[in-house]
mmCIF file of C-alpha atoms in Angstrom:
data_model
loop_
_atom_site.group_PDB
_atom_site.id
_atom_site.type_symbol
_atom_site.label_atom_id
_atom_site.label_comp_id
_atom_site.label_asym_id
_atom_site.label_seq_id
_atom_site.Cartn_x
_atom_site.Cartn_y
_atom_site.Cartn_z
ATOM 1 C CA MET N 1 -59.965 18.516 -14.372
ATOM 2 C CA ILE N 2 -59.066 21.047 -11.672
ATOM 3 C CA ASN N 3 -61.038 20.739 -8.460
ATOM 4 C CA LEU N 4 -61.087 23.265 -5.683
ATOM 5 C CA GLU N 5 -60.999 22.257 -2.047
ATOM 6 C CA ILE N 6 -62.255 25.208 0.021
ATOM 7 C CA LEU N 7 -60.626 25.578 3.429
ATOM 8 C CA THR N 8 -62.322 28.793 4.618
ATOM 9 C CA GLU N 9 -65.804 29.441 5.985
ATOM 10 C CA ASP N 10 -65.780 32.979 4.569
ATOM 11 C CA LYS N 11 -68.157 32.768 1.599
ATOM 12 C CA ASN N 12 -66.827 35.935 -0.040
ATOM 13 C CA LEU N 13 -63.249 34.653 0.196
ATOM 14 C CA ALA N 14 -64.382 31.265 -1.104
ATOM 15 C CA ALA N 15 -65.911 32.997 -4.117
ATOM 16 C CA VAL N 16 -62.635 34.862 -4.751
ATOM 17 C CA CYS N 17 -60.816 31.520 -4.633
ATOM 18 C CA GLN N 18 -63.173 30.110 -7.286
ATOM 19 C CA LEU N 19 -62.516 33.088 -9.546
ATOM 20 C CA TYR N 20 -58.741 32.971 -8.854
ATOM 21 C CA TRP N 21 -58.440 29.384 -10.106
ATOM 22 C CA GLU N 22 -61.014 29.616 -12.933
ATOM 23 C CA VAL N 23 -59.488 28.601 -16.311
ATOM 24 C CA ASP N 24 -60.729 28.225 -19.882
ATOM 25 C CA ASN N 25 -60.482 25.132 -22.093
ATOM 26 C CA GLU N 26 -56.806 25.858 -22.736
ATOM 27 C CA TYR N 27 -56.089 26.188 -19.011
ATOM 28 C CA GLU N 28 -55.470 29.902 -19.292
ATOM 29 C CA PHE N 29 -56.622 31.946 -16.287
ATOM 30 C CA VAL N 30 -59.838 33.827 -16.886
ATOM 31 C CA HIS N 31 -59.433 36.574 -14.275
ATOM 32 C CA LYS N 32 -56.522 38.883 -13.628
ATOM 33 C CA ILE N 33 -55.149 39.084 -10.104
ATOM 34 C CA SER N 34 -55.374 42.856 -10.094
ATOM 35 C CA ASP N 35 -59.126 42.675 -10.829
ATOM 36 C CA LEU N 36 -59.685 40.034 -8.173
ATOM 37 C CA ALA N 37 -57.744 42.073 -5.633
ATOM 38 C CA LYS N 38 -60.072 45.027 -6.193
ATOM 39 C CA THR N 39 -63.104 42.764 -5.876
ATOM 40 C CA ALA N 40 -61.851 41.283 -2.639
ATOM 41 C CA ASN N 41 -60.561 44.654 -1.455
ATOM 42 C CA VAL N 42 -57.117 43.176 -0.795
ATOM 43 C CA ASP N 43 -53.633 44.247 -1.775
ATOM 44 C CA LYS N 44 -52.583 42.601 -5.047
ATOM 45 C CA LYS N 45 -49.400 41.227 -3.494
ATOM 46 C CA ARG N 46 -51.285 39.746 -0.560
ATOM 47 C CA LEU N 47 -53.974 37.993 -2.640
ATOM 48 C CA PRO N 48 -52.019 34.828 -3.763
ATOM 49 C CA SER N 49 -50.988 33.950 -0.205
ATOM 50 C CA LEU N 50 -54.520 34.599 1.046
ATOM 51 C CA VAL N 51 -55.949 32.279 -1.608
ATOM 52 C CA LYS N 52 -53.363 29.596 -0.805
ATOM 53 C CA GLU N 53 -54.416 29.692 2.855
ATOM 54 C CA SER N 54 -58.092 29.434 1.913
ATOM 55 C CA CYS N 55 -58.156 26.631 -0.690
ATOM 56 C CA ASN N 56 -56.345 23.855 -2.503
ATOM 57 C CA ALA N 57 -56.429 23.598 -6.303
ATOM 58 C CA ILE N 58 -56.053 19.902 -7.065
ATOM 59 C CA VAL N 59 -56.045 17.428 -9.948
ATOM 60 C CA PRO N 60 -57.828 14.359 -8.471
ATOM 61 C CA THR N 61 -56.436 11.945 -11.067
ATOM 62 C CA TRP N 62 -52.809 12.962 -10.481
ATOM 63 C CA LYS N 63 -52.031 10.681 -7.573
ATOM 64 C CA CYS N 64 -48.939 10.777 -5.394
ATOM 65 C CA GLU N 65 -46.949 7.611 -6.009
ATOM 66 C CA ASP N 66 -46.460 7.060 -2.279
ATOM 67 C CA CYS N 67 -49.521 8.260 -0.383
ATOM 68 C CA GLY N 68 -52.111 8.459 -3.217
ATOM 69 C CA ASN N 69 -53.123 12.037 -2.413
ATOM 70 C CA PRO N 70 -54.029 14.278 -5.409
ATOM 71 C CA TYR N 71 -51.646 16.860 -6.813
ATOM 72 C CA VAL N 72 -52.007 20.337 -5.221
ATOM 73 C CA PHE N 73 -50.874 23.354 -7.236
ATOM 74 C CA SER N 74 -48.664 25.628 -5.177
ATOM 75 C CA ASN N 75 -49.590 28.749 -7.203
ATOM 76 C CA ARG N 76 -50.698 29.911 -10.645
ATOM 77 C CA SER N 77 -47.153 29.586 -12.037
ATOM 78 C CA ASP N 78 -47.197 25.927 -11.032
ATOM 79 C CA LEU N 79 -50.347 25.352 -13.058
ATOM 80 C CA THR N 80 -48.936 27.260 -16.046
ATOM 81 C CA ASN N 81 -45.787 25.140 -15.965
ATOM 82 C CA ASN N 82 -47.926 21.991 -16.045
ATOM 83 C CA ARG N 83 -50.298 23.123 -18.858
ATOM 84 C CA ARG N 84 -48.709 20.751 -21.377
ATOM 85 C CA TYR N 85 -49.609 17.783 -19.159
ATOM 86 C CA LEU N 86 -53.120 19.069 -18.489
ATOM 87 C CA LEU N 87 -53.733 19.372 -22.234
ATOM 88 C CA LEU N 88 -52.594 15.833 -22.981
ATOM 89 C CA PRO N 89 -55.325 13.252 -23.632
ATOM 90 C CA ALA N 90 -53.665 10.950 -21.087
ATOM 91 C CA SER N 91 -53.269 13.630 -18.500
ATOM 92 C CA ASP N 92 -55.187 11.519 -16.030
ATOM 93 C CA LYS N 93 -52.240 9.099 -15.957
ATOM 94 C CA VAL N 94 -49.740 11.679 -14.744
ATOM 95 C CA SER N 95 -48.138 10.681 -11.438
ATOM 96 C CA HIS N 96 -46.063 12.640 -8.932
ATOM 97 C CA VAL N 97 -44.601 12.590 -5.447
ATOM 98 C CA CYS N 98 -46.004 15.181 -3.093
ATOM 99 C CA ASP N 99 -43.826 17.467 -1.007
ATOM 100 C CA ASN N 100 -44.544 15.576 2.175
ATOM 101 C CA CYS N 101 -43.621 12.245 0.625
ATOM 102 C CA GLN N 102 -40.507 13.730 -0.994
ATOM 103 C CA ARG N 103 -39.443 14.858 2.469
ATOM 104 C CA LYS N 104 -40.080 11.372 3.821
ATOM 105 C CA ARG N 105 -38.127 9.844 0.930
ATOM 106 C CA LYS N 106 -35.152 12.092 1.648
ATOM 107 C CA GLU N 107 -35.325 11.272 5.334
ATOM 108 C CA LYS N 108 -35.425 7.581 4.460
ATOM 109 C CA GLU N 109 -32.451 7.949 2.099
ATOM 110 C CA VAL N 110 -30.480 9.761 4.791
ATOM 111 C CA GLU N 111 -31.355 7.045 7.303
ATOM 112 C CA GLU N 112 -30.410 4.294 4.827
ATOM 113 C CA ARG N 113 -27.085 6.006 4.096
ATOM 114 C CA LYS N 114 -26.414 6.217 7.816
ATOM 115 C CA GLN N 115 -27.314 2.555 8.177
ATOM 116 C CA ARG N 116 -25.029 1.547 5.310
ATOM 117 C CA ALA N 117 -22.212 3.690 6.693
ATOM 118 C CA ASN N 118 -22.698 2.133 10.127
ATOM 119 C CA GLU N 119 -22.681 -1.372 8.644
ATOM 120 C CA LYS N 120 -19.489 -0.592 6.724
ATOM 121 C CA LYS N 121 -17.933 0.856 9.876
ATOM 122 C CA GLN N 122 -18.840 -2.247 11.844
ATOM 123 C CA ALA N 123 -17.446 -4.459 9.071
ATOM 124 C CA ARG N 124 -14.209 -2.433 9.062
ATOM 125 C CA GLU N 125 -13.966 -2.712 12.833
ATOM 126 C CA VAL N 126 -14.376 -6.495 12.622
ATOM 127 C CA LEU N 127 -11.692 -6.725 9.914
ATOM 128 C CA GLU N 128 -9.404 -4.389 11.848
ATOM 129 C CA LYS N 129 -9.836 -6.470 14.998
ATOM 130 C CA GLU N 130 -9.025 -9.623 13.058
ATOM 131 C CA LYS N 131 -6.005 -7.910 11.488
ATOM 132 C CA ARG N 132 -4.766 -6.712 14.885
ATOM 133 C CA GLN N 133 -5.043 -10.254 16.219
ATOM 134 C CA LYS N 134 -3.127 -11.535 13.217
ATOM 135 C CA ILE N 135 -0.395 -8.912 13.758
ATOM 136 C CA GLN N 136 -0.157 -9.924 17.413
ATOM 137 C CA GLU N 137 0.236 -13.573 16.414
ATOM 138 C CA VAL N 138 2.709 -13.070 13.551
ATOM 139 C CA TYR N 139 4.924 -10.589 15.411
ATOM 140 C CA ASN N 140 4.832 -12.143 18.859
ATOM 141 C CA LEU N 141 7.925 -10.843 20.636
ATOM 142 C CA THR N 142 8.492 -14.099 22.463
ATOM 143 C CA LYS N 143 10.130 -15.261 19.239
ATOM 144 C CA ARG N 144 13.087 -12.908 19.786
ATOM 145 C CA ASN N 145 16.379 -14.679 20.356
ATOM 146 C CA PRO N 146 18.888 -12.939 22.668
ATOM 147 C CA ILE N 147 21.871 -11.547 20.765
ATOM 148 C CA ASP N 148 25.529 -11.118 21.630
ATOM 149 C CA ILE N 149 26.234 -7.385 21.373
ATOM 150 C CA GLY N 150 29.972 -8.059 21.394
ATOM 151 C CA ALA N 151 29.664 -10.125 18.212
ATOM 152 C CA LEU N 152 27.992 -7.342 16.228
ATOM 153 C CA SER N 153 29.843 -5.644 13.427
ATOM 154 C CA LEU N 154 30.742 -1.991 13.859
ATOM 155 C CA THR N 155 28.061 -1.032 11.320
ATOM 156 C CA ASP N 156 25.470 -3.093 13.195
ATOM 157 C CA ALA N 157 26.322 -1.365 16.465
ATOM 158 C CA VAL N 158 26.286 2.169 14.995
ATOM 159 C CA TYR N 159 22.968 1.590 13.236
ATOM 160 C CA LEU N 160 21.308 -0.039 16.249
ATOM 161 C CA LEU N 161 22.435 2.576 18.769
ATOM 162 C CA SER N 162 21.362 5.314 16.341
ATOM 163 C CA ILE N 163 17.802 4.039 15.881
ATOM 164 C CA LEU N 164 17.416 3.491 19.628
ATOM 165 C CA ARG N 165 18.495 7.067 20.296
ATOM 166 C CA ALA N 166 16.274 8.419 17.529
ATOM 167 C CA GLY N 167 13.016 6.723 18.444
ATOM 168 C CA ALA N 168 13.088 4.369 21.435
ATOM 169 C CA PHE N 169 10.416 4.839 24.106
ATOM 170 C CA GLU N 170 11.572 5.685 27.613
ATOM 171 C CA ASN N 171 11.218 2.081 28.780
ATOM 172 C CA LEU N 172 12.864 0.751 25.589
ATOM 173 C CA SER N 173 9.848 -1.463 24.947
ATOM 174 C CA LYS N 174 9.503 -0.251 21.382
ATOM 175 C CA ILE N 175 10.776 2.185 18.777
ATOM 176 C CA MET N 176 8.426 4.681 17.158
ATOM 177 C CA PRO N 177 8.031 4.760 13.361
ATOM 178 C CA ALA N 178 10.775 6.596 11.476
ATOM 179 C CA ALA N 179 8.169 9.075 10.223
ATOM 180 C CA MET N 180 7.711 10.222 13.841
ATOM 181 C CA PHE N 181 11.388 10.777 14.735
ATOM 182 C CA GLU N 182 11.946 14.310 16.034
ATOM 183 C CA GLN N 183 15.580 14.237 14.898
ATOM 184 C CA LYS N 184 16.407 12.697 11.547
ATOM 185 C CA LEU N 185 18.095 9.312 11.749
ATOM 186 C CA SER N 186 20.234 10.039 8.677
ATOM 187 C CA PRO N 187 20.674 12.853 6.136
ATOM 188 C CA ALA N 188 18.566 11.095 3.452
ATOM 189 C CA SER N 189 15.330 9.126 3.552
ATOM 190 C CA GLU N 190 16.903 6.461 1.316
ATOM 191 C CA PHE N 191 19.776 6.037 3.780
ATOM 192 C CA THR N 192 17.332 5.813 6.696
ATOM 193 C CA THR N 193 15.380 3.108 4.866
ATOM 194 C CA GLU N 194 18.636 1.285 4.187
ATOM 195 C CA VAL N 195 19.589 1.414 7.884
ATOM 196 C CA ILE N 196 16.202 0.063 8.986
ATOM 197 C CA ASN N 197 16.217 -2.707 6.385
ATOM 198 C CA HIS N 198 19.758 -3.665 7.434
ATOM 199 C CA LEU N 199 18.741 -3.989 11.082
ATOM 200 C CA TYR N 200 15.515 -5.819 10.296
ATOM 201 C CA ALA N 201 17.207 -8.310 7.982
ATOM 202 C CA LYS N 202 19.765 -9.162 10.701
ATOM 203 C CA ASN N 203 17.099 -9.565 13.425
ATOM 204 C CA LEU N 204 18.409 -6.540 15.291
ATOM 205 C CA ILE N 205 14.965 -4.942 15.303
ATOM 206 C CA TYR N 206 11.539 -6.563 15.051
ATOM 207 C CA ILE N 207 8.093 -5.423 14.000
ATOM 208 C CA HIS N 208 6.265 -4.559 17.201
ATOM 209 C CA PRO N 209 2.847 -6.239 17.608
ATOM 210 C CA ASP N 210 1.298 -2.903 18.676
ATOM 211 C CA THR N 211 1.804 -1.530 15.162
ATOM 212 C CA GLU N 212 -1.359 -0.035 13.651
ATOM 213 C CA PRO N 213 -3.002 -2.091 10.865
ATOM 214 C CA GLU N 214 -2.624 0.833 8.444
ATOM 215 C CA ALA N 215 1.146 0.302 8.492
ATOM 216 C CA PHE N 216 0.717 -2.957 6.578
ATOM 217 C CA VAL N 217 -0.055 -3.358 2.873
ATOM 218 C CA ASN N 218 -3.769 -4.115 2.640
ATOM 219 C CA ASP N 219 -4.527 -7.389 4.433
ATOM 220 C CA ASP N 220 -1.048 -8.842 3.984
ATOM 221 C CA VAL N 221 0.664 -8.435 7.370
ATOM 222 C CA SER N 222 3.893 -9.811 5.940
ATOM 223 C CA ARG N 223 4.280 -6.628 3.870
ATOM 224 C CA PHE N 224 4.692 -3.337 5.693
ATOM 225 C CA TYR N 225 5.644 0.290 5.184
ATOM 226 C CA VAL N 226 9.156 0.698 6.615
ATOM 227 C CA TRP N 227 8.568 4.259 7.861
ATOM 228 C CA ARG N 228 5.179 3.559 9.476
ATOM 229 C CA VAL N 229 5.603 0.466 11.651
ATOM 230 C CA TYR N 230 6.659 0.390 15.281
ATOM 231 C CA TYR N 231 9.768 -1.668 15.969
ATOM 232 C CA ALA N 232 10.955 -3.631 18.983
ATOM 233 C CA PRO N 233 14.636 -3.645 19.987
ATOM 234 C CA PRO N 234 16.500 -6.934 20.382
ATOM 235 C CA ILE N 235 17.216 -8.694 23.663
ATOM 236 C CA SER N 236 20.813 -8.855 24.807
ATOM 237 C CA LYS N 237 22.187 -12.114 26.192
ATOM 238 C CA ILE N 238 23.883 -10.179 28.974
ATOM 239 C CA SER N 239 20.934 -7.864 29.749
ATOM 240 C CA VAL N 240 18.003 -10.251 29.255
ATOM 241 C CA ASP N 241 16.146 -8.885 32.281
ATOM 242 C CA ASN N 242 17.368 -5.294 31.912
ATOM 243 C CA GLN N 243 16.465 -3.815 28.542
ATOM 244 C CA SER N 244 18.265 -0.540 29.297
ATOM 245 C CA GLY N 245 21.524 -2.481 29.516
ATOM 246 C CA ILE N 246 21.618 -2.698 25.722
ATOM 247 C CA PHE N 247 22.520 1.011 25.572
ATOM 248 C CA SER N 248 25.615 0.616 27.736
ATOM 249 C CA GLU N 249 26.651 -2.542 25.887
ATOM 250 C CA LEU N 250 26.423 -0.794 22.504
ATOM 251 C CA THR N 251 28.296 2.237 23.802
ATOM 252 C CA SER N 252 31.061 0.006 25.154
ATOM 253 C CA LYS N 253 31.189 -1.806 21.822
ATOM 254 C CA LEU N 254 31.816 1.487 20.029
ATOM 255 C CA THR N 255 34.255 3.011 22.508
ATOM 256 C CA GLU N 256 36.537 0.001 22.959
ATOM 257 C CA SER N 257 39.748 -0.492 20.977
ATOM 258 C CA TRP N 258 39.299 -1.719 17.400
ATOM 259 C CA THR N 259 41.017 -4.123 15.039
ATOM 260 C CA ASP N 260 42.395 -3.053 11.634
ATOM 261 C CA GLU N 261 39.290 -4.562 10.039
ATOM 262 C CA GLN N 262 36.990 -2.524 12.268
ATOM 263 C CA CYS N 263 38.979 0.618 11.472
ATOM 264 C CA GLN N 264 38.448 -0.013 7.757
ATOM 265 C CA GLU N 265 34.731 -0.534 8.375
ATOM 266 C CA ALA N 266 34.600 2.730 10.326
ATOM 267 C CA LEU N 267 36.312 4.533 7.435
ATOM 268 C CA GLN N 268 33.638 3.343 5.028
ATOM 269 C CA LEU N 269 30.926 4.537 7.420
ATOM 270 C CA TRP N 270 32.655 7.913 7.769
ATOM 271 C CA LYS N 271 32.818 8.287 3.998
ATOM 272 C CA ARG N 272 29.176 7.275 3.668
ATOM 273 C CA VAL N 273 27.942 9.765 6.244
ATOM 274 C CA ALA N 274 30.112 12.506 4.690
ATOM 275 C CA LEU N 275 28.660 11.687 1.265
ATOM 276 C CA GLU N 276 25.064 11.747 2.522
ATOM 277 C CA GLU N 277 25.606 15.012 4.404
ATOM 278 C CA SER N 278 27.111 16.552 1.258
ATOM 279 C CA LYS N 279 24.133 15.438 -0.864
ATOM 280 C CA GLU N 280 21.725 16.794 1.731
ATOM 281 C CA TYR N 281 23.450 20.192 1.649
ATOM 282 C CA LEU N 282 23.555 20.147 -2.161
ATOM 283 C CA LEU N 283 19.788 19.622 -2.295
ATOM 284 C CA PHE N 284 19.308 22.372 0.287
ATOM 285 C CA VAL N 285 21.399 24.887 -1.678
ATOM 286 C CA LEU N 286 19.717 24.084 -4.992
ATOM 287 C CA ASN N 287 16.296 24.323 -3.357
ATOM 288 C CA GLU N 288 17.226 27.745 -1.994
ATOM 289 C CA HIS N 289 17.714 28.796 -5.622
ATOM 290 C CA HIS N 290 14.386 27.106 -6.534
ATOM 291 C CA PHE N 291 16.081 24.341 -8.539
ATOM 292 C CA GLU N 292 14.638 20.842 -8.388
ATOM 293 C CA PHE N 293 17.208 18.088 -8.442
ATOM 294 C CA SER N 294 17.469 14.373 -7.759
ATOM 295 C CA PRO N 295 21.025 13.139 -7.065
ATOM 296 C CA GLY N 296 22.118 10.155 -9.143
ATOM 297 C CA GLU N 297 25.226 8.047 -9.643
ATOM 298 C CA LYS N 298 27.132 10.868 -11.303
ATOM 299 C CA THR N 299 26.545 13.129 -8.294
ATOM 300 C CA ASN N 300 27.783 10.356 -5.998
ATOM 301 C CA GLN N 301 30.945 9.927 -8.063
ATOM 302 C CA TYR N 302 31.723 13.670 -8.110
ATOM 303 C CA LEU N 303 31.233 14.016 -4.350
ATOM 304 C CA GLU N 304 33.124 10.800 -3.546
ATOM 305 C CA PHE N 305 36.036 12.111 -5.607
ATOM 306 C CA ALA N 306 35.999 15.453 -3.785
ATOM 307 C CA LEU N 307 35.800 13.747 -0.370
ATOM 308 C CA GLN N 308 39.130 12.057 -1.066
ATOM 309 C CA TYR N 309 40.824 15.470 -0.864
ATOM 310 C CA PHE N 310 38.505 17.680 1.190
ATOM 311 C CA SER N 311 36.479 17.512 4.371
ATOM 312 C CA THR N 312 32.683 17.698 4.432
ATOM 313 C CA ALA N 313 32.984 21.272 5.729
ATOM 314 C CA GLN N 314 35.146 22.231 2.715
ATOM 315 C CA ILE N 315 32.779 20.426 0.321
ATOM 316 C CA PHE N 316 29.975 22.568 1.735
ATOM 317 C CA ASN N 317 31.934 25.653 0.629
ATOM 318 C CA THR N 318 32.337 24.197 -2.866
ATOM 319 C CA ILE N 319 28.640 23.295 -3.049
ATOM 320 C CA TRP N 320 27.595 26.794 -1.988
ATOM 321 C CA ARG N 321 29.793 28.374 -4.679
ATOM 322 C CA ALA N 322 28.533 25.921 -7.314
ATOM 323 C CA GLY N 323 24.921 26.756 -6.410
ATOM 324 C CA ARG N 324 25.603 30.488 -6.568
ATOM 325 C CA ASP N 325 27.265 30.162 -9.979
ATOM 326 C CA ALA N 326 24.420 27.972 -11.276
ATOM 327 C CA ALA N 327 21.866 30.600 -10.231
ATOM 328 C CA ALA N 328 23.855 33.307 -12.049
ATOM 329 C CA TYR N 329 24.168 31.056 -15.093
ATOM 330 C CA TYR N 330 20.405 30.502 -15.082
ATOM 331 C CA GLN N 331 19.683 34.237 -14.956
ATOM 332 C CA ARG N 332 22.314 35.145 -17.529
ATOM 333 C CA GLU N 333 21.704 32.508 -20.192
ATOM 334 C CA LYS N 334 17.954 31.902 -19.606
ATOM 335 C CA ILE N 335 18.480 28.146 -19.502
ATOM 336 C CA THR N 336 16.116 25.677 -17.845
ATOM 337 C CA LYS N 337 16.259 25.084 -14.095
ATOM 338 C CA LYS N 338 17.201 21.470 -14.743
ATOM 339 C CA GLN N 339 20.209 22.575 -16.799
ATOM 340 C CA ALA N 340 21.191 25.018 -14.084
ATOM 341 C CA ALA N 341 21.007 22.302 -11.399
ATOM 342 C CA ASN N 342 23.101 19.939 -13.517
ATOM 343 C CA SER N 343 25.655 22.666 -14.066
ATOM 344 C CA ALA N 344 26.029 23.011 -10.290
ATOM 345 C CA VAL N 345 26.933 19.328 -9.958
ATOM 346 C CA ALA N 346 29.478 19.581 -12.772
ATOM 347 C CA ALA N 347 30.908 22.702 -11.129
ATOM 348 C CA ILE N 348 31.600 20.758 -7.923
ATOM 349 C CA GLN N 349 33.840 18.375 -9.859
ATOM 350 C CA ARG N 350 35.465 21.214 -11.780
ATOM 351 C CA LEU N 351 36.137 23.359 -8.700
ATOM 352 C CA SER N 352 37.490 20.363 -6.778
ATOM 353 C CA GLU N 353 39.909 19.416 -9.558
ATOM 354 C CA ARG N 354 41.111 22.989 -9.900
ATOM 355 C CA ALA N 355 41.551 23.334 -6.135
ATOM 356 C CA ILE N 356 43.664 20.159 -6.107
ATOM 357 C CA ALA N 357 45.764 21.211 -9.104
ATOM 358 C CA GLU N 358 46.379 24.746 -7.855
ATOM 359 C CA LYS N 359 46.642 23.754 -4.188
ATOM 360 C CA TRP N 360 43.864 26.059 -3.030
ATOM 361 C CA GLU N 361 43.079 26.441 0.620
ATOM 362 C CA ILE N 362 39.328 25.950 0.722
ATOM 363 C CA LYS N 363 37.779 27.598 3.765
ATOM 364 C CA PRO N 364 35.542 25.169 5.674
ATOM 365 C CA PHE N 365 31.892 26.066 6.196
ATOM 366 C CA GLY N 366 30.039 25.461 9.440
ATOM 367 C CA ARG N 367 26.875 23.350 9.517
ATOM 368 C CA ASN N 368 23.781 25.141 8.311
ATOM 369 C CA PHE N 369 21.101 25.196 11.023
ATOM 370 C CA LYS N 370 18.597 23.961 8.433
ATOM 371 C CA CYS N 371 20.746 20.858 7.882
ATOM 372 C CA PRO N 372 21.525 19.847 11.466
ATOM 373 C CA GLN N 373 23.599 16.815 12.337
ATOM 374 C CA THR N 374 21.600 13.593 12.288
ATOM 375 C CA VAL N 375 21.549 10.879 14.940
ATOM 376 C CA ILE N 376 23.735 8.520 12.954
ATOM 377 C CA GLY N 377 26.302 11.293 12.493
ATOM 378 C CA GLU N 378 26.327 11.985 16.224
ATOM 379 C CA VAL N 379 26.785 8.312 17.118
ATOM 380 C CA LEU N 380 29.527 7.800 14.542
ATOM 381 C CA TYR N 381 31.507 10.991 15.189
ATOM 382 C CA ASN N 382 30.995 11.319 18.956
ATOM 383 C CA ASN N 383 30.704 7.767 20.266
ATOM 384 C CA ALA N 384 32.478 5.590 17.729
ATOM 385 C CA LEU N 385 35.255 7.732 16.206
ATOM 386 C CA ARG N 386 35.554 10.080 19.204
ATOM 387 C CA LEU N 387 36.198 12.946 16.813
ATOM 388 C CA GLY N 388 33.248 15.186 17.654
ATOM 389 C CA GLU N 389 32.881 17.966 15.104
ATOM 390 C CA ASP N 390 36.260 17.020 13.635
ATOM 391 C CA GLY N 391 34.364 14.258 11.840
ATOM 392 C CA PHE N 392 32.807 17.084 9.827
ATOM 393 C CA ASN N 393 35.965 19.179 9.570
ATOM 394 C CA LEU N 394 38.517 16.471 8.672
ATOM 395 C CA ILE N 395 38.969 14.433 5.506
ATOM 396 C CA PRO N 396 37.929 10.794 6.118
ATOM 397 C CA ASN N 397 41.262 9.082 6.777
ATOM 398 C CA ILE N 398 42.222 5.643 8.097
ATOM 399 C CA GLU N 399 45.236 6.957 10.017
ATOM 400 C CA ILE N 400 43.073 9.347 12.028
ATOM 401 C CA ILE N 401 40.842 6.407 12.996
ATOM 402 C CA LYS N 402 43.750 4.159 13.924
ATOM 403 C CA ASN N 403 45.346 6.831 16.094
ATOM 404 C CA LYS N 404 42.077 7.118 17.993
ATOM 405 C CA LYS N 405 40.998 3.491 18.174
ATOM 406 C CA ILE N 406 44.031 1.185 18.122
ATOM 407 C CA THR N 407 45.932 1.001 21.391
#
């Protein structure tokens, strides 16, 4: 069953090879390596490698599935491991894949994987090209209708000027995605999304045709991720051929005298920004104490109530105290972090009511450098209300607005 293919011309070494691979009827080796090493006058450790260089022990009927060459035992252990197959009556039907063919198979598999990957890449590139063409067609900017900046509402003007300042390219050809803004547009991601949706719904910004395909939901270019698309600003009727003119028009819109209705609209914006800044600081303080919290309607109601009597700067003081007390409560009573966070929100309401009843003078806090003023706050307080940092330090009040804006 086992044949020997002699590769050496040294007759003595060839004889050692015959003895090395000689087996009995049970395929047990007849001669010990130590005895053969003495006979051949070779070191026992060197003998197996010397034999391997000088002959091949093969089973002629065990054919490689690919090339048809017989099976070659790598060493005695290999033969011992295959004894159960050699002893089988149908041992002549045993098949294998030789080392060389296994290597070729692996190389072929690697090549096929590369080919498949390349085909998939090419298919993706074709689909991406088609999608880009579709985006260019659907969001062709020639469809923009010039707008009358003077007819915009105060909210429209504040939102539009804010997003242009936050992300417009130097030539005002497009606005980068909100996810790329260096300065936050608003204190909360939900508020930023609301601002963008407001502008998009009123055709005050457009999806830019240079937007990457990944910014759209699968193959549906009508559905997009608000924070990932590029936007295009509108065209002004007055500044059709001068895109930069839209900045000066919006600034003039905000700095001119206002009607009573516009003053009321500005008050609502002031309250909204104050509320969002307060929630941002609340989340910051609770996070500093390692409390996780998600503001809900109750939080809005508590803060809106407090903002009727106190400025954002004073609310910051109240929030800081409520966070400190919640942390102490957590350590003292061993309650859950969620309970501690909720207690901080309730404390804001409680402290505010007590301060009102007892006529406390609440010291205003300055802005924390980790919660800097956002673009929309700057536009509202500096450009529109002309209050500067007083927008942060004063209680939102219609009379303050009227004194500034009605002439």
